[in-house]
Amino acid sequence: MRRIARVKRSDRFPVSTHLLRRIALASLIANIVIVVTGAAVRLTGSGLGCPTWPRCTDDSYTATPAMGINGAIEFGNRLLTFAVAAAALAGLVAALLHRPRRRSVVLLAGGVLAGIPAQAVIGGITVLTNLNPWVVGLHFLASMGVIAVAYAFWRRVDEPDTPAIPAVPSPIRALAGLTVVASAAVIVVGVIVTGSGPHAGDADAKRNGLDPATISQVHADLVFLLLGLSVALWLALKAVGPASAARAAGVLVVVELAQGMIGFVQYFTGLPVIAVGAHMLGACLVWVATLAALWSTRTRRPRTDDAATASARAADQGLVHAP
């Protein structure tokens, strides 16, 4: 009886799959938003608006009126970290309360939450190193890692806990993997391009010393490679893949074209702040679209007993006729 009582207490506040999915999506969006607001900090020259960390000044954890708009912008971005952490914590709690509790989903939710303080520490190091461009770049790349885990958390909610099986032939699966590698390379080199450009986040912050024109050309070459691979993946999936996979690859191509257009506009117009900010958002969207395309090349089939249970439950509710 005591054991039954404990079980009932643990199930007092169960979380539905629908709610868990919404919370996971909110966490993913929050992690994308904070990348954009972090870009706004740098693009407004507010990177050292709070000149130290974890305090904003040596004497205060908050920005003071004397620090002006730059202090307010930087401190506001620090506060947003707590909102992102709250979304990640809500995801973990929801995953723990979901029934049946799924180890894979809990681990992914925990991975998202663990990434938030890690990101905060890297952000603090960027301030303490006076916005060293390589540390700033690491901060962005770490965000891409957290976004990848958050995306996996969101997608796994709707999947059964069965082994993943290929939904496409192995050559197409390899092409999808190569597309992911190219997408990651574009992001990494894009970070290096940013570190060589004028938007340092503070007037006195150093750049990485690389020639902007040369590294931008390397970045553009990788973008063309990524676009070519993505178009090839889309055509291959339209020929032999499931319709959902072809749609995911098609979305990836469209997002890449939009991102490429923004990239060319910002390069040939002298890197205006709005265009650079849009390009940062585009980088996140390209990464998510790349992950979606890869995700679509495999599937998980429901267990036979799970399917039978679902069918019986539907029959009991009068949704289907039991055989």
Short mmCIF file of N, CA and C in Angstrom, two decimals, residues 35-117:
data_model
loop_
_atom_site.label_atom_id
_atom_site.label_comp_id
_atom_site.label_asym_id
_atom_site.label_seq_id
_atom_site.Cartn_x
_atom_site.Cartn_y
_atom_site.Cartn_z
N VAL A 35 20.84 34.24 -28.89
CA VAL A 35 21.93 34.45 -29.85
C VAL A 35 21.75 35.80 -30.55
N VAL A 36 20.50 36.10 -30.92
CA VAL A 36 20.22 37.36 -31.61
C VAL A 36 20.43 38.54 -30.68
N THR A 37 19.99 38.43 -29.44
CA THR A 37 20.21 39.54 -28.51
C THR A 37 21.68 39.70 -28.17
N GLY A 38 22.41 38.58 -28.14
CA GLY A 38 23.86 38.68 -27.94
C GLY A 38 24.53 39.40 -29.09
N ALA A 39 24.02 39.16 -30.31
CA ALA A 39 24.54 39.90 -31.47
C ALA A 39 24.23 41.38 -31.33
N ALA A 40 23.04 41.70 -30.80
CA ALA A 40 22.68 43.10 -30.62
C ALA A 40 23.62 43.79 -29.64
N VAL A 41 24.05 43.06 -28.62
CA VAL A 41 25.02 43.61 -27.66
C VAL A 41 26.30 44.01 -28.39
N ARG A 42 26.79 43.10 -29.22
CA ARG A 42 28.04 43.38 -29.93
C ARG A 42 27.86 44.47 -30.98
N LEU A 43 26.76 44.44 -31.69
CA LEU A 43 26.55 45.38 -32.80
C LEU A 43 26.29 46.80 -32.32
N THR A 44 25.85 46.95 -31.07
CA THR A 44 25.65 48.29 -30.51
C THR A 44 26.86 48.77 -29.73
N GLY A 45 27.95 48.01 -29.79
CA GLY A 45 29.15 48.41 -29.07
C GLY A 45 29.02 48.28 -27.56
N SER A 46 28.12 47.38 -27.12
CA SER A 46 27.83 47.25 -25.68
C SER A 46 28.50 46.04 -25.06
N GLY A 47 29.46 45.45 -25.75
CA GLY A 47 30.08 44.23 -25.24
C GLY A 47 30.73 44.38 -23.89
N LEU A 48 31.23 45.58 -23.61
CA LEU A 48 31.81 45.85 -22.29
C LEU A 48 30.97 46.88 -21.55
N GLY A 49 29.66 46.88 -21.85
CA GLY A 49 28.77 47.77 -21.11
C GLY A 49 28.81 47.47 -19.63
N CYS A 50 28.93 46.18 -19.29
CA CYS A 50 29.28 45.74 -17.94
C CYS A 50 30.73 45.28 -18.03
N PRO A 51 31.67 46.05 -17.50
CA PRO A 51 33.09 45.79 -17.77
C PRO A 51 33.70 44.61 -17.02
N THR A 52 32.93 43.94 -16.17
CA THR A 52 33.47 42.80 -15.46
C THR A 52 32.39 41.73 -15.32
N TRP A 53 32.77 40.59 -14.73
CA TRP A 53 31.85 39.46 -14.57
C TRP A 53 32.28 38.64 -13.38
N PRO A 54 31.40 38.09 -12.55
CA PRO A 54 29.95 38.04 -12.72
C PRO A 54 29.22 39.32 -12.33
N ARG A 55 29.90 40.24 -11.64
CA ARG A 55 29.27 41.53 -11.36
C ARG A 55 29.23 42.36 -12.64
N CYS A 56 28.37 43.38 -12.62
CA CYS A 56 28.34 44.30 -13.76
C CYS A 56 29.46 45.33 -13.61
N THR A 57 29.70 45.76 -12.37
CA THR A 57 30.85 46.61 -12.04
C THR A 57 31.51 46.00 -10.82
N ASP A 58 32.61 46.56 -10.39
CA ASP A 58 33.29 46.02 -9.21
C ASP A 58 32.42 46.12 -7.97
N ASP A 59 31.46 47.06 -7.97
CA ASP A 59 30.66 47.30 -6.77
C ASP A 59 29.19 46.93 -6.92
N SER A 60 28.78 46.50 -8.11
CA SER A 60 27.35 46.27 -8.32
C SER A 60 27.13 45.11 -9.28
N TYR A 61 26.09 44.32 -8.99
CA TYR A 61 25.70 43.25 -9.91
C TYR A 61 24.81 43.77 -11.03
N THR A 62 24.30 44.98 -10.87
CA THR A 62 23.40 45.56 -11.86
C THR A 62 24.04 46.78 -12.51
N ALA A 63 23.51 47.13 -13.68
CA ALA A 63 23.99 48.34 -14.36
C ALA A 63 23.51 49.58 -13.61
N THR A 64 24.29 50.62 -13.66
CA THR A 64 23.94 51.88 -13.01
C THR A 64 23.61 52.92 -14.06
N PRO A 65 22.86 53.97 -13.70
CA PRO A 65 22.53 55.01 -14.68
C PRO A 65 23.76 55.64 -15.32
N ALA A 66 24.86 55.70 -14.57
CA ALA A 66 26.07 56.31 -15.11
C ALA A 66 26.66 55.50 -16.27
N MET A 67 26.28 54.24 -16.40
CA MET A 67 26.84 53.40 -17.46
C MET A 67 26.12 53.60 -18.79
N GLY A 68 25.00 54.31 -18.77
CA GLY A 68 24.32 54.66 -20.01
C GLY A 68 23.64 53.48 -20.69
N ILE A 69 23.33 53.69 -21.97
CA ILE A 69 22.58 52.70 -22.73
C ILE A 69 23.37 51.41 -22.94
N ASN A 70 24.69 51.52 -23.09
CA ASN A 70 25.50 50.31 -23.30
C ASN A 70 25.45 49.39 -22.10
N GLY A 71 25.50 49.97 -20.90
CA GLY A 71 25.39 49.16 -19.70
C GLY A 71 24.04 48.49 -19.60
N ALA A 72 22.99 49.23 -19.95
CA ALA A 72 21.64 48.68 -19.89
C ALA A 72 21.48 47.52 -20.88
N ILE A 73 22.03 47.65 -22.08
CA ILE A 73 21.91 46.60 -23.10
C ILE A 73 22.64 45.34 -22.67
N GLU A 74 23.86 45.50 -22.18
CA GLU A 74 24.63 44.33 -21.76
C GLU A 74 24.00 43.67 -20.55
N PHE A 75 23.55 44.47 -19.59
CA PHE A 75 22.93 43.89 -18.40
C PHE A 75 21.61 43.22 -18.76
N GLY A 76 20.86 43.81 -19.71
CA GLY A 76 19.62 43.20 -20.15
C GLY A 76 19.84 41.83 -20.77
N ASN A 77 20.92 41.69 -21.53
CA ASN A 77 21.22 40.39 -22.12
C ASN A 77 21.60 39.37 -21.05
N ARG A 78 22.29 39.83 -20.00
CA ARG A 78 22.61 38.93 -18.90
C ARG A 78 21.33 38.46 -18.20
N LEU A 79 20.38 39.36 -18.03
CA LEU A 79 19.12 38.97 -17.40
C LEU A 79 18.36 37.96 -18.24
N LEU A 80 18.47 38.11 -19.58
CA LEU A 80 17.78 37.18 -20.47
C LEU A 80 18.29 35.76 -20.29
N THR A 81 19.53 35.61 -19.86
CA THR A 81 20.07 34.28 -19.61
C THR A 81 19.22 33.53 -18.58
N PHE A 82 18.71 34.26 -17.59
CA PHE A 82 17.88 33.61 -16.57
C PHE A 82 16.56 33.13 -17.17
N ALA A 83 16.02 33.87 -18.14
CA ALA A 83 14.79 33.44 -18.80
C ALA A 83 15.05 32.17 -19.62
N VAL A 84 16.19 32.13 -20.30
CA VAL A 84 16.53 30.94 -21.08
C VAL A 84 16.75 29.75 -20.14
N ALA A 85 17.40 30.00 -19.00
CA ALA A 85 17.61 28.94 -18.02
C ALA A 85 16.28 28.45 -17.46
N ALA A 86 15.33 29.38 -17.24
CA ALA A 86 14.02 28.98 -16.73
C ALA A 86 13.30 28.09 -17.72
N ALA A 87 13.41 28.41 -19.01
CA ALA A 87 12.78 27.58 -20.04
C ALA A 87 13.42 26.20 -20.07
N ALA A 88 14.75 26.15 -19.93
CA ALA A 88 15.44 24.86 -19.91
C ALA A 88 15.08 24.05 -18.67
N LEU A 89 14.98 24.72 -17.52
CA LEU A 89 14.59 24.03 -16.29
C LEU A 89 13.16 23.50 -16.40
N ALA A 90 12.28 24.29 -17.00
CA ALA A 90 10.90 23.83 -17.20
C ALA A 90 10.88 22.59 -18.09
N GLY A 91 11.77 22.56 -19.09
CA GLY A 91 11.85 21.39 -19.95
C GLY A 91 12.28 20.15 -19.20
N LEU A 92 13.26 20.30 -18.31
CA LEU A 92 13.73 19.14 -17.55
C LEU A 92 12.65 18.66 -16.58
N VAL A 93 12.01 19.58 -15.88
CA VAL A 93 10.94 19.20 -14.95
C VAL A 93 9.81 18.51 -15.69
N ALA A 94 9.44 19.07 -16.85
CA ALA A 94 8.36 18.46 -17.64
C ALA A 94 8.74 17.06 -18.10
N ALA A 95 9.99 16.88 -18.50
CA ALA A 95 10.45 15.56 -18.94
C ALA A 95 10.41 14.55 -17.80
N LEU A 96 10.71 15.01 -16.57
CA LEU A 96 10.67 14.13 -15.41
C LEU A 96 9.24 13.77 -15.01
N LEU A 97 8.31 14.70 -15.24
CA LEU A 97 6.92 14.46 -14.86
C LEU A 97 6.12 13.76 -15.94
N HIS A 98 6.68 13.69 -17.14
CA HIS A 98 5.97 13.04 -18.24
C HIS A 98 5.86 11.54 -17.98
N ARG A 99 4.73 10.96 -18.32
CA ARG A 99 4.51 9.54 -18.13
C ARG A 99 4.16 8.88 -19.46
N PRO A 100 4.84 7.79 -19.82
CA PRO A 100 5.94 7.19 -19.05
C PRO A 100 7.21 8.04 -19.15
N ARG A 101 7.97 8.07 -18.07
CA ARG A 101 9.22 8.82 -18.09
C ARG A 101 10.20 8.16 -19.05
N ARG A 102 10.80 8.98 -19.92
CA ARG A 102 11.69 8.46 -20.96
C ARG A 102 13.10 8.96 -20.73
N ARG A 103 14.02 8.02 -20.55
CA ARG A 103 15.39 8.37 -20.21
C ARG A 103 16.03 9.26 -21.27
N SER A 104 15.80 8.95 -22.55
CA SER A 104 16.44 9.72 -23.62
C SER A 104 15.98 11.17 -23.61
N VAL A 105 14.69 11.38 -23.37
CA VAL A 105 14.16 12.74 -23.34
C VAL A 105 14.67 13.49 -22.12
N VAL A 106 14.73 12.82 -20.98
CA VAL A 106 15.24 13.46 -19.76
C VAL A 106 16.70 13.88 -19.95
N LEU A 107 17.50 13.00 -20.55
CA LEU A 107 18.91 13.32 -20.76
C LEU A 107 19.08 14.52 -21.69
N LEU A 108 18.29 14.59 -22.74
CA LEU A 108 18.38 15.73 -23.66
C LEU A 108 17.95 17.02 -22.97
N ALA A 109 16.87 16.95 -22.20
CA ALA A 109 16.42 18.13 -21.46
C ALA A 109 17.49 18.57 -20.46
N GLY A 110 18.12 17.60 -19.80
CA GLY A 110 19.21 17.94 -18.89
C GLY A 110 20.40 18.52 -19.60
N GLY A 111 20.67 18.05 -20.82
CA GLY A 111 21.77 18.60 -21.60
C GLY A 111 21.55 20.05 -21.96
N VAL A 112 20.31 20.40 -22.30
CA VAL A 112 19.99 21.80 -22.60
C VAL A 112 20.23 22.67 -21.36
N LEU A 113 19.73 22.20 -20.23
CA LEU A 113 19.89 22.97 -18.99
C LEU A 113 21.36 23.12 -18.61
N ALA A 114 22.15 22.06 -18.77
CA ALA A 114 23.57 22.13 -18.43
C ALA A 114 24.31 23.11 -19.34
N GLY A 115 23.81 23.27 -20.57
CA GLY A 115 24.48 24.17 -21.49
C GLY A 115 24.33 25.63 -21.14
N ILE A 116 23.30 25.99 -20.37
CA ILE A 116 23.06 27.41 -20.06
C ILE A 116 24.14 27.98 -19.14
N PRO A 117 24.43 27.37 -17.98
CA PRO A 117 25.52 27.91 -17.15
C PRO A 117 26.88 27.84 -17.84
#
